[in-house]
PDB file of N, CA and C in Angstrom:
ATOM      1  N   UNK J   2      95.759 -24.585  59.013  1.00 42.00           N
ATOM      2  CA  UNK J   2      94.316 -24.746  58.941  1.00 42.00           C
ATOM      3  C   UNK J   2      93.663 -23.396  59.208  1.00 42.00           C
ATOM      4  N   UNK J   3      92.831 -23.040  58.536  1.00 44.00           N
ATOM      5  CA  UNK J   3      91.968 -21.790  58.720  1.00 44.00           C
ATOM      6  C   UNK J   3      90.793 -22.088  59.674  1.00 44.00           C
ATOM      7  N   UNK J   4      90.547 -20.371  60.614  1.00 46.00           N
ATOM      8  CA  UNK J   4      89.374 -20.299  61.499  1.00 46.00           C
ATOM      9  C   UNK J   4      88.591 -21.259  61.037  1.00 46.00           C
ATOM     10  N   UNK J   5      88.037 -21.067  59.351  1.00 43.00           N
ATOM     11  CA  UNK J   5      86.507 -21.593  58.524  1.00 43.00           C
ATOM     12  C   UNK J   5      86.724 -22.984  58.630  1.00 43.00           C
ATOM     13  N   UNK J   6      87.638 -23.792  59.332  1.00 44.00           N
ATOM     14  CA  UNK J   6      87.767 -25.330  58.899  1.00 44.00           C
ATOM     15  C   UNK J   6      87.386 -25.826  60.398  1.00 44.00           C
ATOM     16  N   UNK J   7      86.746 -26.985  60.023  1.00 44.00           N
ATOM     17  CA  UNK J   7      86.019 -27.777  61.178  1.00 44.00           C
ATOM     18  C   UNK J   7      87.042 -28.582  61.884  1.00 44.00           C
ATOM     19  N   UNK J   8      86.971 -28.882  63.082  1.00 52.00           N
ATOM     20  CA  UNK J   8      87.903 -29.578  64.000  1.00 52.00           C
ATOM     21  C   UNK J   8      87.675 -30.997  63.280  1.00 52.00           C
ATOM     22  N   UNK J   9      89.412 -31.125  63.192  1.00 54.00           N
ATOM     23  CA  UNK J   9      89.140 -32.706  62.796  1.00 54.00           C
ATOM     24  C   UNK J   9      89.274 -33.018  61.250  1.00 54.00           C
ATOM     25  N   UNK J  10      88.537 -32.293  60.807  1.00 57.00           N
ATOM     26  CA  UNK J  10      88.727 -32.323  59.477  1.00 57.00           C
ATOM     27  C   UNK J  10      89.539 -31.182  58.650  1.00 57.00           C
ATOM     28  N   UNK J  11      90.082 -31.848  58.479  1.00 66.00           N
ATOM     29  CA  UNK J  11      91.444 -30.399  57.614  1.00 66.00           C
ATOM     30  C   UNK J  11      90.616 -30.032  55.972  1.00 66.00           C
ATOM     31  N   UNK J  12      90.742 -28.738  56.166  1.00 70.00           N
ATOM     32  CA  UNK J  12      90.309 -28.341  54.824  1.00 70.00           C
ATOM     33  C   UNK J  12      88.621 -28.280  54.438  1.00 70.00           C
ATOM     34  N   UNK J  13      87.991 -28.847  55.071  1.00 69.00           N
ATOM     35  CA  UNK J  13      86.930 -28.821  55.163  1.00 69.00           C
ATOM     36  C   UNK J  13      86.008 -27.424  55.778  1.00 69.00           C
ATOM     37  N   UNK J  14      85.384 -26.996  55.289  1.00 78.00           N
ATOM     38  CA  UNK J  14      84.622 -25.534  55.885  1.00 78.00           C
ATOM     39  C   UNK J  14      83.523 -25.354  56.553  1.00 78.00           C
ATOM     40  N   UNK J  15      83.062 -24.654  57.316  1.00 74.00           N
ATOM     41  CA  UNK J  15      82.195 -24.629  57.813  1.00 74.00           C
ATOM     42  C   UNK J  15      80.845 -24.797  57.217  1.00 74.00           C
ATOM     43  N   UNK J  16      81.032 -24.286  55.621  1.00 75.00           N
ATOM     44  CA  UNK J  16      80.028 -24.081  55.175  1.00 75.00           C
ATOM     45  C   UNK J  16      79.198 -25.606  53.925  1.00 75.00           C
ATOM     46  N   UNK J  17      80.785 -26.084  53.975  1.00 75.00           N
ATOM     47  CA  UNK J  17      80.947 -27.414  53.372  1.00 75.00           C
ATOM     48  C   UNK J  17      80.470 -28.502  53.996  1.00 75.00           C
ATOM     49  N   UNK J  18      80.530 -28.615  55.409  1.00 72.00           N
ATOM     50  CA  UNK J  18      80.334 -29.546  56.581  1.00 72.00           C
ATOM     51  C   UNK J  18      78.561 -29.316  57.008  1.00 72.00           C
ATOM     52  N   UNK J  19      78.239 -28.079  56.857  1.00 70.00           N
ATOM     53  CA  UNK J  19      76.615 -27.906  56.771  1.00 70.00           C
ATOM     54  C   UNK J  19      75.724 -28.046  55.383  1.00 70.00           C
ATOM     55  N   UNK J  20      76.338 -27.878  53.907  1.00 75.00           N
ATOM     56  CA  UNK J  20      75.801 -27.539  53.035  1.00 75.00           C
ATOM     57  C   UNK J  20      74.759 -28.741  52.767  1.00 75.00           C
ATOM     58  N   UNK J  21      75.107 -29.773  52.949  1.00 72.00           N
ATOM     59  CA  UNK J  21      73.605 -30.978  52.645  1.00 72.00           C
ATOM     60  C   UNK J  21      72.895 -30.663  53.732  1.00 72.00           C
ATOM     61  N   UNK J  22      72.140 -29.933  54.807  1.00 70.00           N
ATOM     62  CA  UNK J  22      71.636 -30.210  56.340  1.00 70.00           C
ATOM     63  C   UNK J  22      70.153 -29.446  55.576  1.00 70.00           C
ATOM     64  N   UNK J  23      69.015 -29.754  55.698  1.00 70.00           N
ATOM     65  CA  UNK J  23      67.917 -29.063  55.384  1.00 70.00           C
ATOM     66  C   UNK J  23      67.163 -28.441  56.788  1.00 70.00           C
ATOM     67  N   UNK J  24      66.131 -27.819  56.678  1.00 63.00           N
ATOM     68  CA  UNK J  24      65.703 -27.521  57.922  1.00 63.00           C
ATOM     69  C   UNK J  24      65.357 -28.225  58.540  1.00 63.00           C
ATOM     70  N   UNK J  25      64.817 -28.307  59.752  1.00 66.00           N
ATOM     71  CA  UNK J  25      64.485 -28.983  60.778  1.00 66.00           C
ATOM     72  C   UNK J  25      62.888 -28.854  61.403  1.00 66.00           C
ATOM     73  N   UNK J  26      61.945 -29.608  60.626  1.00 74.00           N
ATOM     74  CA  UNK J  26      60.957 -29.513  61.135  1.00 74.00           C
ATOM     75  C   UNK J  26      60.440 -29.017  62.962  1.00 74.00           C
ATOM     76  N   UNK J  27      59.985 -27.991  63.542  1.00 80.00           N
ATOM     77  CA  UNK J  27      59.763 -28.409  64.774  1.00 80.00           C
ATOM     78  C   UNK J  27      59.041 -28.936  65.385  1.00 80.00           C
ATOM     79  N   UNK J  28      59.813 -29.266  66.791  1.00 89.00           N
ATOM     80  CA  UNK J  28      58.978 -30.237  67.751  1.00 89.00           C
ATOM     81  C   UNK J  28      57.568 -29.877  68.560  1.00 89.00           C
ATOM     82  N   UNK J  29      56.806 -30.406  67.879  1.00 94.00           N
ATOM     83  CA  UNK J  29      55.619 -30.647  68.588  1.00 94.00           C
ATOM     84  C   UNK J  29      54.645 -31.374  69.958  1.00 94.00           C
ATOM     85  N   UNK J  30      54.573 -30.665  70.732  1.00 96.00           N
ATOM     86  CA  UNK J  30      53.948 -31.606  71.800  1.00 96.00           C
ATOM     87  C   UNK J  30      52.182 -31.121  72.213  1.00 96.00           C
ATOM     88  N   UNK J  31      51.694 -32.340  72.447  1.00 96.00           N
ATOM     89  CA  UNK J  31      49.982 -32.688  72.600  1.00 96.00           C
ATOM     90  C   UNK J  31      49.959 -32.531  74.164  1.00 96.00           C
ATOM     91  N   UNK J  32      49.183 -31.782  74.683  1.00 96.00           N
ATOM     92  CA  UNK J  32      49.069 -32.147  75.839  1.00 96.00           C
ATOM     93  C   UNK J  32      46.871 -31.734  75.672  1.00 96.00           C
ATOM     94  N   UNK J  33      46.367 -31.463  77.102  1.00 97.00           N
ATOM     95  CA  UNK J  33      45.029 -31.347  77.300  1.00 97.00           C
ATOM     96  C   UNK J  33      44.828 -30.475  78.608  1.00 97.00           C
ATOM     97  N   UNK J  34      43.804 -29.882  78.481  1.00 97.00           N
ATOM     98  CA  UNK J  34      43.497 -29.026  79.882  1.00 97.00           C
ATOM     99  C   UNK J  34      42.601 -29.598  80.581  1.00 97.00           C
ATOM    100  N   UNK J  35      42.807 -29.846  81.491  1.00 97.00           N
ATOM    101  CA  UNK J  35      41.807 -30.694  82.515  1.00 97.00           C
ATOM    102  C   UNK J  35      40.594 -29.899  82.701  1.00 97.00           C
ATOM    103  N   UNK J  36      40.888 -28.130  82.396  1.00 97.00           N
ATOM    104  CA  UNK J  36      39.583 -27.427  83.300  1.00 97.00           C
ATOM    105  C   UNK J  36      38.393 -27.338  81.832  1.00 97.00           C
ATOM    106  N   UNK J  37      38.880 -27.133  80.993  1.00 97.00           N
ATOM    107  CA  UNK J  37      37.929 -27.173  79.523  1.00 97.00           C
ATOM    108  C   UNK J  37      37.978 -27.927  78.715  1.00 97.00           C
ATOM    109  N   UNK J  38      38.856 -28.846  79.218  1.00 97.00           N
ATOM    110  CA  UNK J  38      39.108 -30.445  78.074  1.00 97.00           C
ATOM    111  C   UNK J  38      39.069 -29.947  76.571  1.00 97.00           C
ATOM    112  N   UNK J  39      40.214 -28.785  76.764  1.00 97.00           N
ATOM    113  CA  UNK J  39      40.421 -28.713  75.495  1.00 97.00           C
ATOM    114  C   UNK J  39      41.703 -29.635  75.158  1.00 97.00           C
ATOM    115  N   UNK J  40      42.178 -29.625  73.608  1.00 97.00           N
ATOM    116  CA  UNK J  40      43.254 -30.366  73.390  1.00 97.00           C
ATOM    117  C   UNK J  40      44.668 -29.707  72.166  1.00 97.00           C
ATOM    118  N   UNK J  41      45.536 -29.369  72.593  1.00 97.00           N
ATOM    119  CA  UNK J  41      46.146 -28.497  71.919  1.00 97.00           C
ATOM    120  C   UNK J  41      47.504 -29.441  71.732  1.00 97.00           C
ATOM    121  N   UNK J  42      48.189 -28.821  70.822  1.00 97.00           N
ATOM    122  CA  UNK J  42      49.455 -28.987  70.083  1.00 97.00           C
ATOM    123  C   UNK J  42      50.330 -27.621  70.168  1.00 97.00           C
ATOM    124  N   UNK J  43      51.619 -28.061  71.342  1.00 97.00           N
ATOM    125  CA  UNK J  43      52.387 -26.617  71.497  1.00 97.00           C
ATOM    126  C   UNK J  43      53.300 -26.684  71.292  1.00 97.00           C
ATOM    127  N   UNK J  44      54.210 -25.993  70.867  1.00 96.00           N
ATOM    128  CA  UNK J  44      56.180 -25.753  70.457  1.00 96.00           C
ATOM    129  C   UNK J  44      56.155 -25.624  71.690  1.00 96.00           C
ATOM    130  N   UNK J  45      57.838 -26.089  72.083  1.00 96.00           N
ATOM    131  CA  UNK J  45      58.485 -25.916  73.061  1.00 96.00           C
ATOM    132  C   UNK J  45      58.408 -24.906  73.913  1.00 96.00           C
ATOM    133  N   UNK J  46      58.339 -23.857  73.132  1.00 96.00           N
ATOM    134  CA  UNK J  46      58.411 -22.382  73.915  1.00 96.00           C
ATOM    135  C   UNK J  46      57.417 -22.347  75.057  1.00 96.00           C
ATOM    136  N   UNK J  47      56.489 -22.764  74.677  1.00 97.00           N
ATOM    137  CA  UNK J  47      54.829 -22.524  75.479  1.00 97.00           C
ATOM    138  C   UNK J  47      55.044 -23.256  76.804  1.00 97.00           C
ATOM    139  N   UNK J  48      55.751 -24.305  76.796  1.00 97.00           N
ATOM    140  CA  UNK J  48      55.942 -25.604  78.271  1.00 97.00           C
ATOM    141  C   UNK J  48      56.535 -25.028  78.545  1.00 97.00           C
ATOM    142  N   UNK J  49      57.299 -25.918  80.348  1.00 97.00           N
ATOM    143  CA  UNK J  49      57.837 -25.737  80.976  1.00 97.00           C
ATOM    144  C   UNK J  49      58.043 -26.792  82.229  1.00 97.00           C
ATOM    145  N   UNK J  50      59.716 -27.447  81.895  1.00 97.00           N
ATOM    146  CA  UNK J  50      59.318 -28.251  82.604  1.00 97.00           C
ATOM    147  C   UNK J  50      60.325 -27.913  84.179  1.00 97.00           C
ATOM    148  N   UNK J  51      59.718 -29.079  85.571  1.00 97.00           N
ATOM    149  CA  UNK J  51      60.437 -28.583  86.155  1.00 97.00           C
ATOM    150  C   UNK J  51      60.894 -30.371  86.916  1.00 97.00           C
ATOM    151  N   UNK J  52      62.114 -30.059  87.178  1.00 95.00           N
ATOM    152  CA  UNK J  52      62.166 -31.560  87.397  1.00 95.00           C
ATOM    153  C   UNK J  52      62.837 -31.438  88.430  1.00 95.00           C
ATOM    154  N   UNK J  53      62.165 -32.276  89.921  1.00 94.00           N
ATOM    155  CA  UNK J  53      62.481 -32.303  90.996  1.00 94.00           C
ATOM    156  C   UNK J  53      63.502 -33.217  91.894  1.00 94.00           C
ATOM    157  N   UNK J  54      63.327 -33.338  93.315  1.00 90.00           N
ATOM    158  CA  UNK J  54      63.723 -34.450  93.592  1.00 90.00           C
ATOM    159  C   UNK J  54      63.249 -35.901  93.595  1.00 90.00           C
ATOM    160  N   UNK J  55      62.112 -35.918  93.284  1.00 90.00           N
ATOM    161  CA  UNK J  55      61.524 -37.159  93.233  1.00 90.00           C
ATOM    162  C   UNK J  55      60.122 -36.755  92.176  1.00 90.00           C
ATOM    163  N   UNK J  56      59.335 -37.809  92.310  1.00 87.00           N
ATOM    164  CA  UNK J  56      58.376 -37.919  90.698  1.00 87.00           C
ATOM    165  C   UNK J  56      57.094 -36.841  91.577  1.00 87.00           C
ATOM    166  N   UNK J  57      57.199 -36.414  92.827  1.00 90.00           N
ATOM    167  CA  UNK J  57      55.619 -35.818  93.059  1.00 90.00           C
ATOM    168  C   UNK J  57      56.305 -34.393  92.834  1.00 90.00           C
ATOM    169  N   UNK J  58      58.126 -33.917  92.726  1.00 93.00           N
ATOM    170  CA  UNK J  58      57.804 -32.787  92.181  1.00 93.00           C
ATOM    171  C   UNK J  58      58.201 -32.520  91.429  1.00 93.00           C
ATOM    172  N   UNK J  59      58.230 -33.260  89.964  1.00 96.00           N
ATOM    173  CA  UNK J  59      58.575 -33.375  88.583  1.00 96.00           C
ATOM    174  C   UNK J  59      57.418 -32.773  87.805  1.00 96.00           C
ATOM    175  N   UNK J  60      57.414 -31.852  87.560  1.00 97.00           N
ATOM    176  CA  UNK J  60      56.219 -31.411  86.639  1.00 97.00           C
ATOM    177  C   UNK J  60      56.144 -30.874  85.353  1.00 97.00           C
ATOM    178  N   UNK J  61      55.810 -30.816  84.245  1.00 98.00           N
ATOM    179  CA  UNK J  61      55.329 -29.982  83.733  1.00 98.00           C
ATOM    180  C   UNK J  61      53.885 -29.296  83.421  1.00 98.00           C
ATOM    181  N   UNK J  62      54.422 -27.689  82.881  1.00 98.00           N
ATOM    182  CA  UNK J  62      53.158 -26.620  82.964  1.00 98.00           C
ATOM    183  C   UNK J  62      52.843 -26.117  81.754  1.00 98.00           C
ATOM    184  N   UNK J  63      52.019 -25.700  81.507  1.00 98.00           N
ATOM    185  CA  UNK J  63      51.866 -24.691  80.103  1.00 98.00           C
ATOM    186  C   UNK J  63      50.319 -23.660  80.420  1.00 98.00           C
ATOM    187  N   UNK J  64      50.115 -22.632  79.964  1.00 98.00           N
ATOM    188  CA  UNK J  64      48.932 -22.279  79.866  1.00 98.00           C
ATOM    189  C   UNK J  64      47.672 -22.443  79.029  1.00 98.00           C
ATOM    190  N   UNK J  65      46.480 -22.990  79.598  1.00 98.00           N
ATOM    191  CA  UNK J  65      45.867 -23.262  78.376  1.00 98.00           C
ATOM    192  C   UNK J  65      45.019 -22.083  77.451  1.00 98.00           C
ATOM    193  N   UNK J  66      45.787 -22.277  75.898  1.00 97.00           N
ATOM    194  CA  UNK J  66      45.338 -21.603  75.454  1.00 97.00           C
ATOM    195  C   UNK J  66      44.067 -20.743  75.288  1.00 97.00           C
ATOM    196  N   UNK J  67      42.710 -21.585  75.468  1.00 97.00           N
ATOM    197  CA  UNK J  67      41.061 -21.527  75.459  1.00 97.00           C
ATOM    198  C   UNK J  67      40.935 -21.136  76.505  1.00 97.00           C
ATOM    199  N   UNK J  68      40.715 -21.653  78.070  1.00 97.00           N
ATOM    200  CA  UNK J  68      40.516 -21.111  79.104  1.00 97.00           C
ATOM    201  C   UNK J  68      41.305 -20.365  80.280  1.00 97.00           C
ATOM    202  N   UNK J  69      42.930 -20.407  79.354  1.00 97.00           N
ATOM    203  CA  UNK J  69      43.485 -19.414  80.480  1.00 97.00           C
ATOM    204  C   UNK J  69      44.130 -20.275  81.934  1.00 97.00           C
ATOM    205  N   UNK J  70      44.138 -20.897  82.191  1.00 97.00           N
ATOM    206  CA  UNK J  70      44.098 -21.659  83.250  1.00 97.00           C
ATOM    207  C   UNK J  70      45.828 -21.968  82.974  1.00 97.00           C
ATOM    208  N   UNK J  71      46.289 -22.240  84.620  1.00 98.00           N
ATOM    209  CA  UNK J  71      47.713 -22.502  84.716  1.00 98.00           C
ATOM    210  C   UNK J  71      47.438 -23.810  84.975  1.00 98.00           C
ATOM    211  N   UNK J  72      47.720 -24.811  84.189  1.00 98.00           N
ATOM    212  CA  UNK J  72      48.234 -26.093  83.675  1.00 98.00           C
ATOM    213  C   UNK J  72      49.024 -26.911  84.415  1.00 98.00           C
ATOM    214  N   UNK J  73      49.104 -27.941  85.142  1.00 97.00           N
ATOM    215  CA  UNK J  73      50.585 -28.386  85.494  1.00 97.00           C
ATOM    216  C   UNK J  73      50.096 -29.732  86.038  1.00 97.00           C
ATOM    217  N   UNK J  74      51.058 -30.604  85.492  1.00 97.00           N
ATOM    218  CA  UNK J  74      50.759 -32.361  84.944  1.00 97.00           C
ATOM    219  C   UNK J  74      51.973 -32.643  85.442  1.00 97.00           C
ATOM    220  N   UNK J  75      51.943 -33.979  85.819  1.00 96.00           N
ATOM    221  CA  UNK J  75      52.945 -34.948  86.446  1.00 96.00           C
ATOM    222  C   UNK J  75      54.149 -35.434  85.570  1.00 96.00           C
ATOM    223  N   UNK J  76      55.107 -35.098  85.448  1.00 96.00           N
ATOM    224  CA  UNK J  76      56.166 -35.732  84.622  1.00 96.00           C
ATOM    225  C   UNK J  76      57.215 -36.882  85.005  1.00 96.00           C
ATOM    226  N   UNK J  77      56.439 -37.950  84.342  1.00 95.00           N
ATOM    227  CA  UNK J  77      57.528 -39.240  84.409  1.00 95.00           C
ATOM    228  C   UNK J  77      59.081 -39.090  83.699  1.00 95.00           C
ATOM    229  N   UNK J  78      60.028 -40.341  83.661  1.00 94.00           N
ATOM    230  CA  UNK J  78      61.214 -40.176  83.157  1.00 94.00           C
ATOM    231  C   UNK J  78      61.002 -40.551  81.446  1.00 94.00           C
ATOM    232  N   UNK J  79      60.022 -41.065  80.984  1.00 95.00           N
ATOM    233  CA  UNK J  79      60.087 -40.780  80.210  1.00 95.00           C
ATOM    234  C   UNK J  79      59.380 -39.389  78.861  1.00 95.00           C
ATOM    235  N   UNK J  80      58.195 -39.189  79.905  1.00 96.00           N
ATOM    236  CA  UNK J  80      58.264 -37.365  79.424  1.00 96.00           C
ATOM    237  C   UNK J  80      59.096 -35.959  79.719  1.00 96.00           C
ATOM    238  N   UNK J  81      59.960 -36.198  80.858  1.00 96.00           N
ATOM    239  CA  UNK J  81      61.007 -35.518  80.857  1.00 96.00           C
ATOM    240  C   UNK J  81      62.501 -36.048  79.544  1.00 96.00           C
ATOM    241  N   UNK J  82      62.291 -36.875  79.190  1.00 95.00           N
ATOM    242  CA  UNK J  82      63.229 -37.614  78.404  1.00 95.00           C
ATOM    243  C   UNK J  82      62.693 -37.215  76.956  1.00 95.00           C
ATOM    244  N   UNK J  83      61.496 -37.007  76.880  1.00 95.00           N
ATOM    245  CA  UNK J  83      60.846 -36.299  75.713  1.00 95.00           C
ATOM    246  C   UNK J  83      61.063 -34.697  75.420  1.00 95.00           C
ATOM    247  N   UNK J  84      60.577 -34.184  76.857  1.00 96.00           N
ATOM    248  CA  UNK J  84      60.451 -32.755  76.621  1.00 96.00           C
ATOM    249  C   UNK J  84      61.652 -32.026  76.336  1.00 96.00           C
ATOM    250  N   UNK J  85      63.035 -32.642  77.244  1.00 95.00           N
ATOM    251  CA  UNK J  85      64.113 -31.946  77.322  1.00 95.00           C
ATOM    252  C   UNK J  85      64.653 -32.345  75.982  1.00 95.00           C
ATOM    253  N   UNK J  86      64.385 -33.202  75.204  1.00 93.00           N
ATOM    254  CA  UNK J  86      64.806 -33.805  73.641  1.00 93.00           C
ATOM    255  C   UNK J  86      64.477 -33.075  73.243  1.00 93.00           C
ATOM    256  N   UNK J  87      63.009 -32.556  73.102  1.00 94.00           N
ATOM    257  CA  UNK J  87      62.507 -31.565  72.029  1.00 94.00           C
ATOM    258  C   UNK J  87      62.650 -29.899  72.102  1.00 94.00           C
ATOM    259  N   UNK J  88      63.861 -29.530  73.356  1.00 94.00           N
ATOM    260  CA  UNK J  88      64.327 -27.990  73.892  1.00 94.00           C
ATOM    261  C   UNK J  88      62.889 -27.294  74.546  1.00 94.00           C
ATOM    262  N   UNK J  89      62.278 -28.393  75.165  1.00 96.00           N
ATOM    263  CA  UNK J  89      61.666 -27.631  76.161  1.00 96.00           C
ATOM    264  C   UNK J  89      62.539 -27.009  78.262  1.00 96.00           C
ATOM    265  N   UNK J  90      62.338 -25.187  77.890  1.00 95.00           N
ATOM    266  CA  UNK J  90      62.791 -25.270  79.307  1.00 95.00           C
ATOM    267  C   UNK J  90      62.499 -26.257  80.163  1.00 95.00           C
ATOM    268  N   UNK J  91      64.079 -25.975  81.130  1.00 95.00           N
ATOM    269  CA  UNK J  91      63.807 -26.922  82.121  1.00 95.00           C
ATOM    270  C   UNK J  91      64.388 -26.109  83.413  1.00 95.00           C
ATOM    271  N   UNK J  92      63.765 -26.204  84.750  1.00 95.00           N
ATOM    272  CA  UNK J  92      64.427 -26.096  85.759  1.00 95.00           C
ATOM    273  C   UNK J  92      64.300 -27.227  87.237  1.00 95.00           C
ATOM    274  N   UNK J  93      65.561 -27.776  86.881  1.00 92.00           N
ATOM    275  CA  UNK J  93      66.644 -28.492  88.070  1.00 92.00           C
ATOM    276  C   UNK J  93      66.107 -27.904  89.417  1.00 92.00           C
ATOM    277  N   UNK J  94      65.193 -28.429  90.291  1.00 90.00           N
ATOM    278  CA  UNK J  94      65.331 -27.659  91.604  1.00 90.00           C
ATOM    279  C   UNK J  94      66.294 -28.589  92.284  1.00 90.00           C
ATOM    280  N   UNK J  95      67.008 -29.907  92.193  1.00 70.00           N
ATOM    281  CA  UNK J  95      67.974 -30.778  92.917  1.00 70.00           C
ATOM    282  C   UNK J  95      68.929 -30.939  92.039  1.00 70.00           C
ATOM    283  N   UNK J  96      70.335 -31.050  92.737  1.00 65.00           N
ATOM    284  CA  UNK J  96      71.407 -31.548  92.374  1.00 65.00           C
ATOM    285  C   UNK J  96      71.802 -32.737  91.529  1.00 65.00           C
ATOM    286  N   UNK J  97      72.352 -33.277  90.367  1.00 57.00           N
ATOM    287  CA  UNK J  97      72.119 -34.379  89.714  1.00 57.00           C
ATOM    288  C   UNK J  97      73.425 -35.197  90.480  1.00 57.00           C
ATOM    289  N   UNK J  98      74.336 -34.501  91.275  1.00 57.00           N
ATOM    290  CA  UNK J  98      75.719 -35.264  92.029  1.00 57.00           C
ATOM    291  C   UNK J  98      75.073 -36.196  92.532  1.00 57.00           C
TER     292      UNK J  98
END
């Protein structure tokens, strides 16, 4: 079997095993600024989430675009279940053991 062949499948290529895959629209997320009630739509890059030991220090942040202001909203399990889906950073301040 050659480097170019995919685990599992013999003979098959790397380039064979991707060739139907089209791009991948990206993920979009809505959030709002509390201080100018503005309402924006951001790629992943812009958030940041941080997920604690319990739900008061689960957060995510972003900056708002319009007024500048550092951002930071309460994150339940299921917007952490969102954000980390859509490759928004994340930082673990507790152990998941």
């Amino acid at each position: 079997m050659s480097r170019s062949a995919t685990a599992g499948v013999p003979g098959m290529s790397v380039a064979a095993a991707f060739a139907g895959m089209r791009s991948v629209t990206p993920v979009v997320f809505r959030a709002g600024c509390p201080d100018c009630r503005g309402r924006f739509e951001f790629a992943a890059s812009a958030l940041r989430l941080v997920v604690g030991a319990s739900s008061r220090t689960t957060f995510y942040s972003f900056t708002c675009p319009d007024c500048g202001a550092a951002v930071r909203k309460p994150a339940g399990e299921r917007i952490v279940e969102l954000l980390t889906g859509g490759g928004v950073s994340t930082l673990r301040l507790h152990s998941t053991l």
